[in-house]
Short mmCIF file of C-alpha atoms in Angstrom, two decimals:
data_model
loop_
_atom_site.label_atom_id
_atom_site.label_comp_id
_atom_site.label_asym_id
_atom_site.label_seq_id
_atom_site.Cartn_x
_atom_site.Cartn_y
_atom_site.Cartn_z
CA UNK A 1 101.10 100.86 161.98
CA UNK A 2 99.86 98.25 164.42
CA UNK A 3 96.44 99.88 164.64
CA UNK A 4 95.95 100.03 160.88
CA UNK A 5 97.03 96.38 160.59
CA UNK A 6 94.44 95.40 163.18
CA UNK A 7 91.74 97.34 161.39
CA UNK A 8 92.70 95.84 158.03
CA UNK A 9 92.66 92.34 159.47
CA UNK A 10 89.30 92.88 161.17
CA UNK A 11 87.74 94.15 157.95
CA UNK A 12 89.20 91.42 155.75
CA UNK A 13 86.41 89.00 156.63
CA UNK A 14 83.63 91.61 156.34
CA UNK A 15 82.02 91.38 152.88
CA UNK A 16 81.43 94.65 151.00
CA UNK A 17 77.73 93.94 150.52
CA UNK A 18 77.25 94.53 154.25
CA UNK A 19 77.27 98.24 153.36
CA UNK A 20 74.24 97.79 151.07
CA UNK A 21 72.34 95.80 153.67
CA UNK A 22 73.07 98.26 156.49
CA UNK A 23 72.27 101.21 154.20
CA UNK A 24 68.96 99.74 153.06
CA UNK A 25 67.94 98.79 156.58
CA UNK A 26 68.78 102.27 157.86
CA UNK A 27 66.80 103.94 155.05
CA UNK A 28 63.77 101.73 155.67
CA UNK A 29 64.04 102.22 159.43
CA UNK A 30 64.07 106.03 159.04
CA UNK A 31 61.08 105.84 156.68
CA UNK A 32 59.19 103.73 159.19
CA UNK A 33 59.97 106.20 161.98
CA UNK A 34 58.78 109.06 159.77
CA UNK A 35 55.61 107.21 158.81
CA UNK A 36 54.78 106.63 162.46
CA UNK A 37 56.05 110.05 163.54
CA UNK A 38 58.44 108.73 166.12
CA UNK A 39 61.33 110.60 167.75
CA UNK A 40 62.68 113.39 165.52
CA UNK A 41 59.79 112.76 163.12
CA UNK A 42 57.15 113.62 165.69
CA UNK A 43 55.84 116.85 164.22
CA UNK A 44 57.14 117.46 160.68
CA UNK A 45 58.23 114.10 159.25
CA UNK A 46 58.58 115.22 155.63
CA UNK A 47 61.22 117.86 156.13
CA UNK A 48 63.12 115.80 158.68
CA UNK A 49 63.18 112.68 156.46
CA UNK A 50 64.29 114.76 153.47
CA UNK A 51 67.20 116.14 155.49
CA UNK A 52 68.07 112.78 157.05
CA UNK A 53 68.44 111.05 153.65
CA UNK A 54 70.35 114.00 152.19
CA UNK A 55 72.75 114.15 155.11
CA UNK A 56 73.52 110.42 154.99
CA UNK A 57 74.19 110.79 151.25
CA UNK A 58 76.64 113.60 151.97
CA UNK A 59 78.32 111.70 154.81
CA UNK A 60 78.80 108.65 152.59
CA UNK A 61 80.31 110.84 149.86
CA UNK A 62 82.77 112.17 152.44
CA UNK A 63 83.57 108.63 153.60
CA UNK A 64 84.09 107.58 149.97
CA UNK A 65 86.54 110.44 149.51
CA UNK A 66 88.40 109.33 152.63
CA UNK A 67 89.26 105.87 151.30
CA UNK A 68 92.29 106.88 149.27
CA UNK A 69 93.83 109.31 151.81
CA UNK A 70 93.29 106.74 154.58
CA UNK A 71 95.26 104.19 152.61
CA UNK A 72 97.97 106.67 151.67
CA UNK A 73 98.41 108.35 155.02
CA UNK A 74 97.23 105.88 157.62
CA UNK A 75 97.68 102.52 155.95
CA UNK A 76 94.02 101.62 156.46
CA UNK A 77 92.69 99.79 153.44
CA UNK A 78 88.98 100.26 152.78
CA UNK A 79 89.26 100.03 149.02
CA UNK A 80 87.04 96.95 148.70
CA UNK A 81 84.18 98.90 150.32
CA UNK A 82 84.51 101.98 148.17
CA UNK A 83 82.13 100.95 145.42
CA UNK A 84 79.46 99.96 147.93
CA UNK A 85 79.95 103.22 149.82
CA UNK A 86 79.58 105.24 146.61
CA UNK A 87 76.55 103.38 145.32
CA UNK A 88 74.86 103.56 148.74
CA UNK A 89 75.57 107.31 148.78
CA UNK A 90 73.80 107.53 145.42
CA UNK A 91 70.76 105.64 146.73
CA UNK A 92 70.47 108.00 149.70
CA UNK A 93 70.71 111.03 147.42
CA UNK A 94 68.06 109.42 145.20
CA UNK A 95 65.83 108.84 148.24
CA UNK A 96 66.45 112.46 149.27
CA UNK A 97 65.35 113.62 145.81
CA UNK A 98 62.25 111.40 145.85
CA UNK A 99 61.14 112.72 149.25
CA UNK A 100 61.72 116.26 147.97
CA UNK A 101 59.79 115.68 144.74
CA UNK A 102 56.94 113.44 145.89
CA UNK A 103 56.33 114.23 149.55
CA UNK A 104 57.60 117.81 149.84
CA UNK A 105 57.06 119.70 146.59
CA UNK A 106 54.33 117.33 145.36
CA UNK A 107 54.10 118.23 141.68
CA UNK A 108 56.40 117.77 138.68
CA UNK A 109 55.77 121.31 137.56
CA UNK A 110 56.83 122.70 140.94
CA UNK A 111 59.88 120.40 141.03
CA UNK A 112 60.97 121.92 137.72
CA UNK A 113 60.30 125.46 138.96
CA UNK A 114 62.35 124.78 142.09
CA UNK A 115 65.27 123.39 140.08
CA UNK A 116 65.28 126.36 137.70
CA UNK A 117 64.51 129.12 140.17
CA UNK A 118 66.33 128.16 143.36
CA UNK A 119 70.12 128.09 143.06
CA UNK A 120 70.54 125.74 146.01
CA UNK A 121 68.19 123.24 144.37
CA UNK A 122 69.96 123.69 141.03
CA UNK A 123 73.27 122.92 142.70
CA UNK A 124 71.88 119.88 144.52
CA UNK A 125 70.28 118.61 141.33
CA UNK A 126 73.58 119.00 139.45
CA UNK A 127 75.28 116.92 142.12
CA UNK A 128 72.57 114.24 141.85
CA UNK A 129 72.83 114.14 138.04
CA UNK A 130 76.60 113.66 138.28
CA UNK A 131 76.10 110.67 140.55
CA UNK A 132 73.80 108.88 138.11
CA UNK A 133 76.44 107.81 135.53
CA UNK A 134 78.76 106.90 138.38
CA UNK A 135 76.18 104.61 139.96
CA UNK A 136 75.29 103.06 136.59
CA UNK A 137 78.95 102.25 135.82
CA UNK A 138 79.82 100.99 139.29
CA UNK A 139 80.32 97.39 138.15
CA UNK A 140 83.18 95.32 136.77
CA UNK A 141 81.60 95.02 133.34
CA UNK A 142 81.60 98.80 132.90
CA UNK A 143 85.23 99.03 133.99
CA UNK A 144 86.15 96.45 131.36
CA UNK A 145 84.04 98.01 128.63
CA UNK A 146 85.19 101.58 129.26
CA UNK A 147 88.78 100.75 130.01
CA UNK A 148 90.27 101.43 133.43
CA UNK A 149 91.76 104.81 132.51
CA UNK A 150 88.63 106.43 131.13
CA UNK A 151 86.48 104.78 133.83
CA UNK A 152 88.72 106.32 136.49
CA UNK A 153 88.62 109.67 134.73
CA UNK A 154 84.83 109.69 134.66
CA UNK A 155 84.61 108.71 138.30
CA UNK A 156 86.50 111.87 139.24
CA UNK A 157 83.00 113.37 138.95
CA UNK A 158 82.66 112.38 142.61
CA UNK A 159 84.82 115.42 143.46
CA UNK A 160 82.52 118.12 142.03
CA UNK A 161 79.47 116.10 143.11
CA UNK A 162 80.62 116.16 146.75
CA UNK A 163 81.55 119.86 146.64
CA UNK A 164 78.16 120.75 145.11
CA UNK A 165 76.41 118.61 147.71
CA UNK A 166 78.07 120.55 150.51
CA UNK A 167 77.31 123.90 148.84
CA UNK A 168 73.69 122.79 148.47
CA UNK A 169 73.53 122.20 152.23
CA UNK A 170 75.31 125.44 153.12
CA UNK A 171 73.00 127.40 150.84
CA UNK A 172 69.73 126.12 152.23
CA UNK A 173 70.23 126.85 155.93
CA UNK A 174 69.28 130.13 157.58
CA UNK A 175 71.81 132.27 159.43
CA UNK A 176 75.39 131.33 160.31
CA UNK A 177 75.37 127.58 160.97
CA UNK A 178 78.43 125.47 161.63
CA UNK A 179 77.47 122.02 160.34
CA UNK A 180 77.31 122.69 156.58
CA UNK A 181 80.54 124.69 156.82
CA UNK A 182 82.25 121.71 158.46
CA UNK A 183 81.14 119.42 155.59
CA UNK A 184 82.43 121.84 152.97
CA UNK A 185 85.77 122.34 154.75
CA UNK A 186 86.26 118.57 155.23
CA UNK A 187 85.46 117.88 151.56
CA UNK A 188 87.75 120.63 150.30
CA UNK A 189 90.43 119.39 152.72
CA UNK A 190 90.14 115.83 151.39
CA UNK A 191 90.38 117.08 147.82
CA UNK A 192 93.39 119.29 148.53
CA UNK A 193 95.10 116.33 150.20
CA UNK A 194 94.64 114.47 146.96
CA UNK A 195 96.05 117.28 144.85
CA UNK A 196 99.18 117.53 146.97
CA UNK A 197 99.62 113.81 146.93
CA UNK A 198 99.30 113.68 143.13
CA UNK A 199 101.81 116.46 142.73
CA UNK A 200 104.21 114.75 145.10
CA UNK A 201 103.93 111.57 143.09
CA UNK A 202 104.58 113.41 139.84
CA UNK A 203 107.63 115.08 141.38
CA UNK A 204 108.97 111.78 142.59
CA UNK B 1 41.22 152.70 168.00
CA UNK B 2 38.77 152.26 165.18
CA UNK B 3 37.46 148.95 166.43
CA UNK B 4 38.37 145.99 168.57
CA UNK B 5 38.91 142.79 166.70
CA UNK B 6 36.14 140.34 167.36
CA UNK B 7 36.97 136.73 167.22
CA UNK B 8 34.71 135.02 164.70
CA UNK B 9 36.28 131.78 165.83
CA UNK B 10 35.13 130.75 169.25
CA UNK B 11 36.20 128.29 171.90
CA UNK B 12 33.89 125.88 170.13
CA UNK B 13 36.24 125.98 167.17
CA UNK B 14 39.09 124.82 169.33
CA UNK B 15 39.46 121.10 169.24
CA UNK B 16 38.70 119.50 172.58
CA UNK B 17 41.73 118.06 174.30
CA UNK B 18 40.60 114.46 174.00
CA UNK B 19 40.12 114.87 170.27
CA UNK B 20 43.44 116.55 169.57
CA UNK B 21 45.27 113.93 171.53
CA UNK B 22 43.67 111.32 169.31
CA UNK B 23 44.00 113.14 166.02
CA UNK B 24 47.16 111.38 164.95
CA UNK B 25 45.50 107.99 165.15
CA UNK B 26 42.51 109.29 163.19
CA UNK B 27 44.79 110.72 160.52
CA UNK B 28 46.77 107.54 160.33
CA UNK B 29 43.50 105.74 159.78
CA UNK B 30 42.47 108.09 157.00
CA UNK B 31 45.74 107.53 155.22
CA UNK B 32 45.31 103.81 155.66
CA UNK B 33 42.04 104.11 153.76
CA UNK B 34 43.86 105.62 150.83
CA UNK B 35 42.69 109.20 151.25
CA UNK B 36 46.21 110.51 150.66
CA UNK B 37 46.17 113.92 149.09
CA UNK B 38 42.56 114.64 149.95
CA UNK B 39 43.12 115.25 153.63
CA UNK B 40 44.61 118.65 154.37
CA UNK B 41 43.23 120.51 151.37
CA UNK B 42 41.20 122.43 153.87
CA UNK B 43 39.01 125.41 153.46
CA UNK B 44 40.77 128.43 154.92
CA UNK B 45 37.96 129.04 157.39
CA UNK B 46 38.01 125.56 158.81
CA UNK B 47 40.72 126.11 161.35
CA UNK B 48 41.75 123.22 163.47
CA UNK B 49 44.25 124.06 166.18
CA UNK B 50 47.50 122.12 166.27
CA UNK B 51 48.10 119.97 169.30
CA UNK B 52 49.98 121.33 172.29
CA UNK B 53 52.62 118.69 171.61
CA UNK B 54 53.12 119.95 168.05
CA UNK B 55 53.22 123.59 169.11
CA UNK B 56 55.76 122.92 171.86
CA UNK B 57 58.10 120.55 170.04
CA UNK B 58 58.69 122.13 166.62
CA UNK B 59 60.11 125.61 167.11
CA UNK B 60 62.53 128.18 165.83
CA UNK B 61 64.24 129.92 168.74
CA UNK B 62 67.85 130.23 167.62
CA UNK B 63 69.02 131.29 171.08
CA UNK B 64 68.51 127.62 171.96
CA UNK B 65 69.94 126.08 168.78
CA UNK B 66 69.00 125.93 165.12
CA UNK B 67 67.36 122.48 165.07
CA UNK B 68 63.57 122.40 165.28
CA UNK B 69 63.66 120.27 168.44
CA UNK B 70 66.55 122.18 170.05
CA UNK B 71 64.33 124.79 171.76
CA UNK B 72 62.15 122.09 173.34
CA UNK B 73 65.30 120.38 174.58
CA UNK B 74 67.22 123.42 175.80
CA UNK B 75 64.73 126.14 176.71
CA UNK B 76 64.07 124.80 180.22
CA UNK B 77 67.24 126.65 181.21
CA UNK B 78 65.63 130.01 180.53
CA UNK B 79 64.89 131.89 183.74
CA UNK B 80 61.47 133.55 183.37
CA UNK B 81 60.77 134.62 186.91
CA UNK B 82 61.20 137.33 187.99
CA UNK B 83 60.60 139.04 184.67
CA UNK B 84 60.61 142.73 183.93
CA UNK B 85 60.19 144.71 180.75
CA UNK B 86 61.97 147.95 180.09
CA UNK B 87 59.66 150.43 178.38
CA UNK B 88 61.51 153.41 176.96
CA UNK B 89 61.74 155.90 174.14
CA UNK B 90 58.80 158.13 173.21
CA UNK B 91 56.41 157.12 175.99
CA UNK B 92 54.76 159.06 178.79
CA UNK B 93 55.50 156.49 181.47
CA UNK B 94 58.89 154.89 180.80
CA UNK B 95 60.44 152.50 183.27
CA UNK B 96 61.28 148.95 184.22
CA UNK B 97 57.94 147.23 184.71
CA UNK B 98 57.51 143.97 186.51
CA UNK B 99 55.55 141.82 184.06
CA UNK B 100 52.49 141.60 186.33
CA UNK B 101 52.43 145.36 186.82
CA UNK B 102 52.62 146.02 183.08
CA UNK B 103 49.68 143.71 182.41
CA UNK B 104 47.60 144.54 185.49
CA UNK B 105 44.04 145.50 184.65
CA UNK B 106 44.30 144.44 180.99
CA UNK B 107 42.15 141.65 179.64
CA UNK B 108 43.54 138.39 178.36
CA UNK B 109 41.69 137.16 175.28
CA UNK B 110 41.57 133.89 173.34
CA UNK B 111 42.81 134.23 169.79
CA UNK B 112 42.86 131.28 167.42
CA UNK B 113 45.36 132.39 164.79
CA UNK B 114 47.09 130.94 161.78
CA UNK B 115 50.85 131.02 162.22
CA UNK B 116 52.92 130.98 159.02
CA UNK B 117 56.67 130.48 159.23
CA UNK B 118 58.91 132.06 156.58
CA UNK B 119 60.17 128.50 155.97
CA UNK B 120 56.80 127.65 154.39
CA UNK B 121 55.23 125.59 157.17
CA UNK B 122 52.30 126.67 159.27
CA UNK B 123 50.30 125.88 162.36
CA UNK B 124 47.07 127.05 163.96
CA UNK B 125 47.56 128.21 167.52
CA UNK B 126 45.04 129.00 170.26
CA UNK B 127 46.83 131.90 171.93
CA UNK B 128 45.88 133.68 175.12
CA UNK B 129 47.06 137.24 175.02
CA UNK B 130 46.55 140.94 175.48
CA UNK B 131 46.15 143.40 172.65
CA UNK B 132 49.44 145.24 172.27
CA UNK B 133 47.42 148.43 171.81
CA UNK B 134 46.14 148.10 175.38
CA UNK B 135 49.68 147.89 176.71
CA UNK B 136 50.87 150.79 174.57
CA UNK B 137 47.92 152.92 175.64
CA UNK B 138 48.72 152.12 179.25
CA UNK B 139 52.31 153.38 178.98
CA UNK B 140 51.21 156.32 176.84
CA UNK B 141 52.59 156.68 173.33
CA UNK B 142 53.89 160.17 172.56
CA UNK B 143 52.70 161.91 169.42
CA UNK B 144 55.95 161.75 167.43
CA UNK B 145 56.38 157.97 167.81
CA UNK B 146 56.12 156.01 164.55
CA UNK B 147 57.59 152.59 165.37
CA UNK B 148 57.76 150.07 168.18
CA UNK B 149 60.98 148.13 168.74
CA UNK B 150 61.21 144.90 170.72
CA UNK B 151 64.11 142.99 172.21
CA UNK B 152 64.46 139.37 173.34
CA UNK B 153 66.18 138.47 176.60
CA UNK B 154 69.81 137.36 176.47
CA UNK B 155 70.93 134.91 179.15
CA UNK B 156 74.21 133.70 177.59
CA UNK B 157 74.84 131.01 180.18
CA UNK B 158 71.35 129.59 179.67
CA UNK B 159 71.11 129.96 175.88
CA UNK B 160 73.57 127.79 173.97
CA UNK B 161 72.70 129.37 170.62
CA UNK B 162 73.75 132.78 171.88
CA UNK B 163 77.27 131.49 172.38
CA UNK B 164 77.31 130.14 168.81
CA UNK B 165 76.39 133.55 167.37
CA UNK B 166 74.05 132.22 164.68
CA UNK B 167 72.57 135.72 164.65
CA UNK B 168 73.69 138.98 166.19
CA UNK B 169 71.96 138.67 169.58
CA UNK B 170 69.96 140.09 171.29
CA UNK B 171 67.23 139.28 168.80
CA UNK B 172 65.39 142.45 167.87
CA UNK B 173 62.15 143.10 166.01
CA UNK B 174 59.93 146.01 165.19
CA UNK B 175 56.56 147.13 163.89
CA UNK B 176 55.20 150.33 162.47
CA UNK B 177 53.01 151.96 165.12
CA UNK B 178 49.78 151.38 163.17
CA UNK B 179 50.68 147.68 162.85
CA UNK B 180 51.42 147.53 166.55
CA UNK B 181 48.10 149.22 167.40
CA UNK B 182 46.08 146.93 165.11
CA UNK B 183 43.63 144.87 167.15
CA UNK B 184 44.96 141.63 165.63
CA UNK B 185 48.37 142.27 167.20
CA UNK B 186 48.69 140.68 170.61
CA UNK B 187 51.23 140.01 173.30
CA UNK B 188 50.70 136.35 174.11
CA UNK B 189 51.21 135.01 177.59
CA UNK B 190 49.74 131.57 177.09
CA UNK B 191 48.23 129.01 174.77
CA UNK B 192 45.61 126.36 175.37
CA UNK B 193 44.93 128.30 178.60
CA UNK B 194 48.30 127.32 179.98
CA UNK B 195 51.28 129.64 180.47
CA UNK B 196 53.60 129.75 177.47
CA UNK B 197 56.26 127.07 177.34
CA UNK B 198 59.75 128.56 177.31
CA UNK B 199 60.35 127.38 173.73
CA UNK B 200 57.23 129.33 172.67
CA UNK B 201 58.64 132.55 174.12
CA UNK B 202 57.72 132.60 177.80
CA UNK B 203 56.69 134.56 179.66
CA UNK B 204 55.50 137.03 177.02
CA UNK B 205 55.87 137.29 173.25
CA UNK B 206 54.51 139.21 170.32
CA UNK B 207 52.04 137.60 167.90
CA UNK B 208 51.41 139.31 164.55
CA UNK B 209 49.39 136.73 162.63
CA UNK B 210 49.61 138.31 159.17
CA UNK B 211 53.41 138.38 159.19
CA UNK B 212 55.98 135.60 158.97
CA UNK B 213 56.63 133.95 162.31
CA UNK B 214 60.04 135.50 162.95
CA UNK B 215 58.33 138.89 163.37
CA UNK B 216 56.54 137.49 166.42
CA UNK B 217 59.50 138.00 168.74
CA UNK B 218 59.75 135.86 171.86
CA UNK B 219 60.61 136.38 175.54
CA UNK B 220 60.48 140.16 175.34
CA UNK B 221 62.45 142.30 177.83
CA UNK B 222 62.30 145.67 176.14
CA UNK B 223 59.75 147.75 174.26
CA UNK B 224 60.93 151.03 172.74
CA UNK B 225 58.80 153.66 171.02
CA UNK B 226 60.77 155.49 168.35
CA UNK B 227 60.37 157.73 165.32
CA UNK B 228 62.85 155.75 163.20
CA UNK B 229 62.45 152.32 161.62
CA UNK B 230 64.24 150.03 164.09
CA UNK B 231 66.69 147.33 162.95
CA UNK B 232 65.32 143.78 162.90
CA UNK B 233 67.61 140.78 163.35
CA UNK B 234 66.91 138.79 160.19
CA UNK B 235 67.08 141.89 158.02
CA UNK B 236 70.45 142.74 159.55
CA UNK B 237 71.63 139.17 158.92
CA UNK B 238 70.38 139.06 155.33
CA UNK B 239 68.64 142.16 153.93
CA UNK B 240 68.10 140.54 150.53
CA UNK B 241 65.97 137.78 152.05
CA UNK B 242 64.16 139.39 154.96
CA UNK B 243 62.46 142.76 154.83
CA UNK B 244 61.19 144.94 157.65
CA UNK B 245 57.54 144.26 156.85
CA UNK B 246 57.70 140.52 156.10
CA UNK B 247 53.97 140.27 155.52
CA UNK B 248 52.83 136.82 154.47
CA UNK B 249 52.54 137.15 150.70
CA UNK B 250 52.18 134.20 148.32
CA UNK B 251 53.24 136.39 145.40
CA UNK B 252 56.59 137.47 146.80
CA UNK B 253 58.94 134.51 147.04
CA UNK B 254 61.79 134.16 149.45
CA UNK B 255 64.89 134.29 147.21
CA UNK B 256 65.62 130.67 148.05
CA UNK B 257 62.16 129.12 148.13
CA UNK B 258 58.59 129.69 147.05
CA UNK B 259 56.06 131.29 149.40
CA UNK B 260 53.07 130.35 147.24
CA UNK B 261 52.17 127.30 149.29
CA UNK B 262 52.77 125.91 152.74
CA UNK B 263 52.56 122.71 154.67
CA UNK B 264 50.27 122.68 157.68
CA UNK B 265 52.05 120.90 160.49
CA UNK B 266 50.26 117.83 161.78
CA UNK B 267 49.36 116.06 158.54
CA UNK B 268 52.05 113.42 158.81
CA UNK B 269 54.29 112.03 156.09
CA UNK B 270 51.70 112.44 153.32
CA UNK B 271 50.38 115.90 154.22
CA UNK B 272 49.29 117.85 151.15
CA UNK B 273 50.52 121.36 150.56
CA UNK B 274 47.99 124.14 150.70
CA UNK B 275 47.93 127.56 149.11
CA UNK B 276 49.29 130.39 151.20
CA UNK B 277 46.79 133.20 151.71
CA UNK B 278 47.56 136.89 151.26
CA UNK B 279 48.29 138.41 154.69
CA UNK B 280 47.99 134.84 155.94
CA UNK B 281 44.21 135.07 155.53
CA UNK B 282 43.76 138.37 157.41
CA UNK B 283 42.58 140.76 154.66
CA UNK B 284 41.50 143.30 157.28
CA UNK B 285 45.10 144.50 157.54
CA UNK B 286 45.41 145.26 153.80
CA UNK B 287 44.51 148.92 154.27
CA UNK B 288 47.62 149.41 156.41
CA UNK B 289 49.63 149.02 153.23
CA UNK B 290 47.59 151.11 150.81
CA UNK B 291 49.79 152.66 148.18
CA UNK B 292 52.80 150.50 149.02
CA UNK B 293 54.44 148.17 146.51
CA UNK B 294 54.67 145.04 148.63
CA UNK B 295 57.15 143.38 146.30
CA UNK B 296 59.56 146.24 147.00
CA UNK B 297 58.71 146.74 150.66
CA UNK B 298 58.56 143.06 151.46
#
């Protein structure tokens, strides 16, 4: 456990708000690259920016889901970062939605049509809507007001939100592509780990 | 052949090199002035060719990876010389033709065409190519032939996407014979008067401007005349989403996205969408489909 101790010690001095700062800087940096059509944004910045924000949102959801298993199985404690990771994930998904609505689809009417008519958009939208109450209640006041038990229960919405996010990705690509499948498998793996662990605890 | 297609767009319509190299700065300036949303709502006839940089760095060529920049990164490994094309099936002169022999004596023409991807983006491309009809007439189409099938090269060690089996390679495509003989249909060997870049389908590719881009099969090594509708790769992969005809049609949506509008590549982060035109703005092909329900035979 020497490695996990070292990691825990190294992270002890790092404040959680670093996640917000890094997240915001990264989002702004990507937007600036897209605006100036640099690097991957050279030719079609809208689509690439839309995907970049969406993918970071999905990655952060996966990282958020890793916090508990990492503590249980590897002794690495990232719990103080979890709220920041989750809220930053929400902001990236929000940015992803805004690029989709404003820059890509470009009209409210068409946004609605897309949500209703395209299953992969419906699924992505459902995931986004689930994240909204989670982001709004990601503060100590809400935990106190709601009570820890019901707060925790509501925040289990992260599970379906992550699964729907991965399905959204899998559904929008053409042909047999590996990346979205990897996300879905990792998310389902992390969730199944949790189920086993819960059952084990109940048995004990 | 009823007629040869005459280009109503001339060289003069093609943006001079100096101007297209500078277009991004001009556009950036326009946006700076607050003209967002006005730029790009162009009249269908006002075609401005995309830059060579745009055309060569944003591609679908799944043999080289599924990312839009993968082909530009990986296609240099494709070996395009020597190149021969196998012509077989219902033809008078079948055989393995060296590319130069197949094209010898045929005229290369400039064709400024709209190019509409099934993913709802589009470009305008100044192709140099030969009418497919000229090639087919040269090899001699036999009377019973009804379709033309095409096949893309497979060089597994040079094409990383082939190893990943994103599709069932080799990539295959096909046209009905009357579509293939239509004067709009060309076999492109260059663009902007330069040989095709590998990611654009060097050394020779099909261009069917009124159909979605995936019909315009790249790096062709085989042409087969047949009396049966040939399989086409995307239809084999997903018959619900991709039909044999795949004509550009704003009224028939892809099951997962709308085909009513498109984004012209090159407009930057604030590019406005524009309406997609029936047959991609080539109404002269409509008669090929008389009596067909295009929402069924999509």
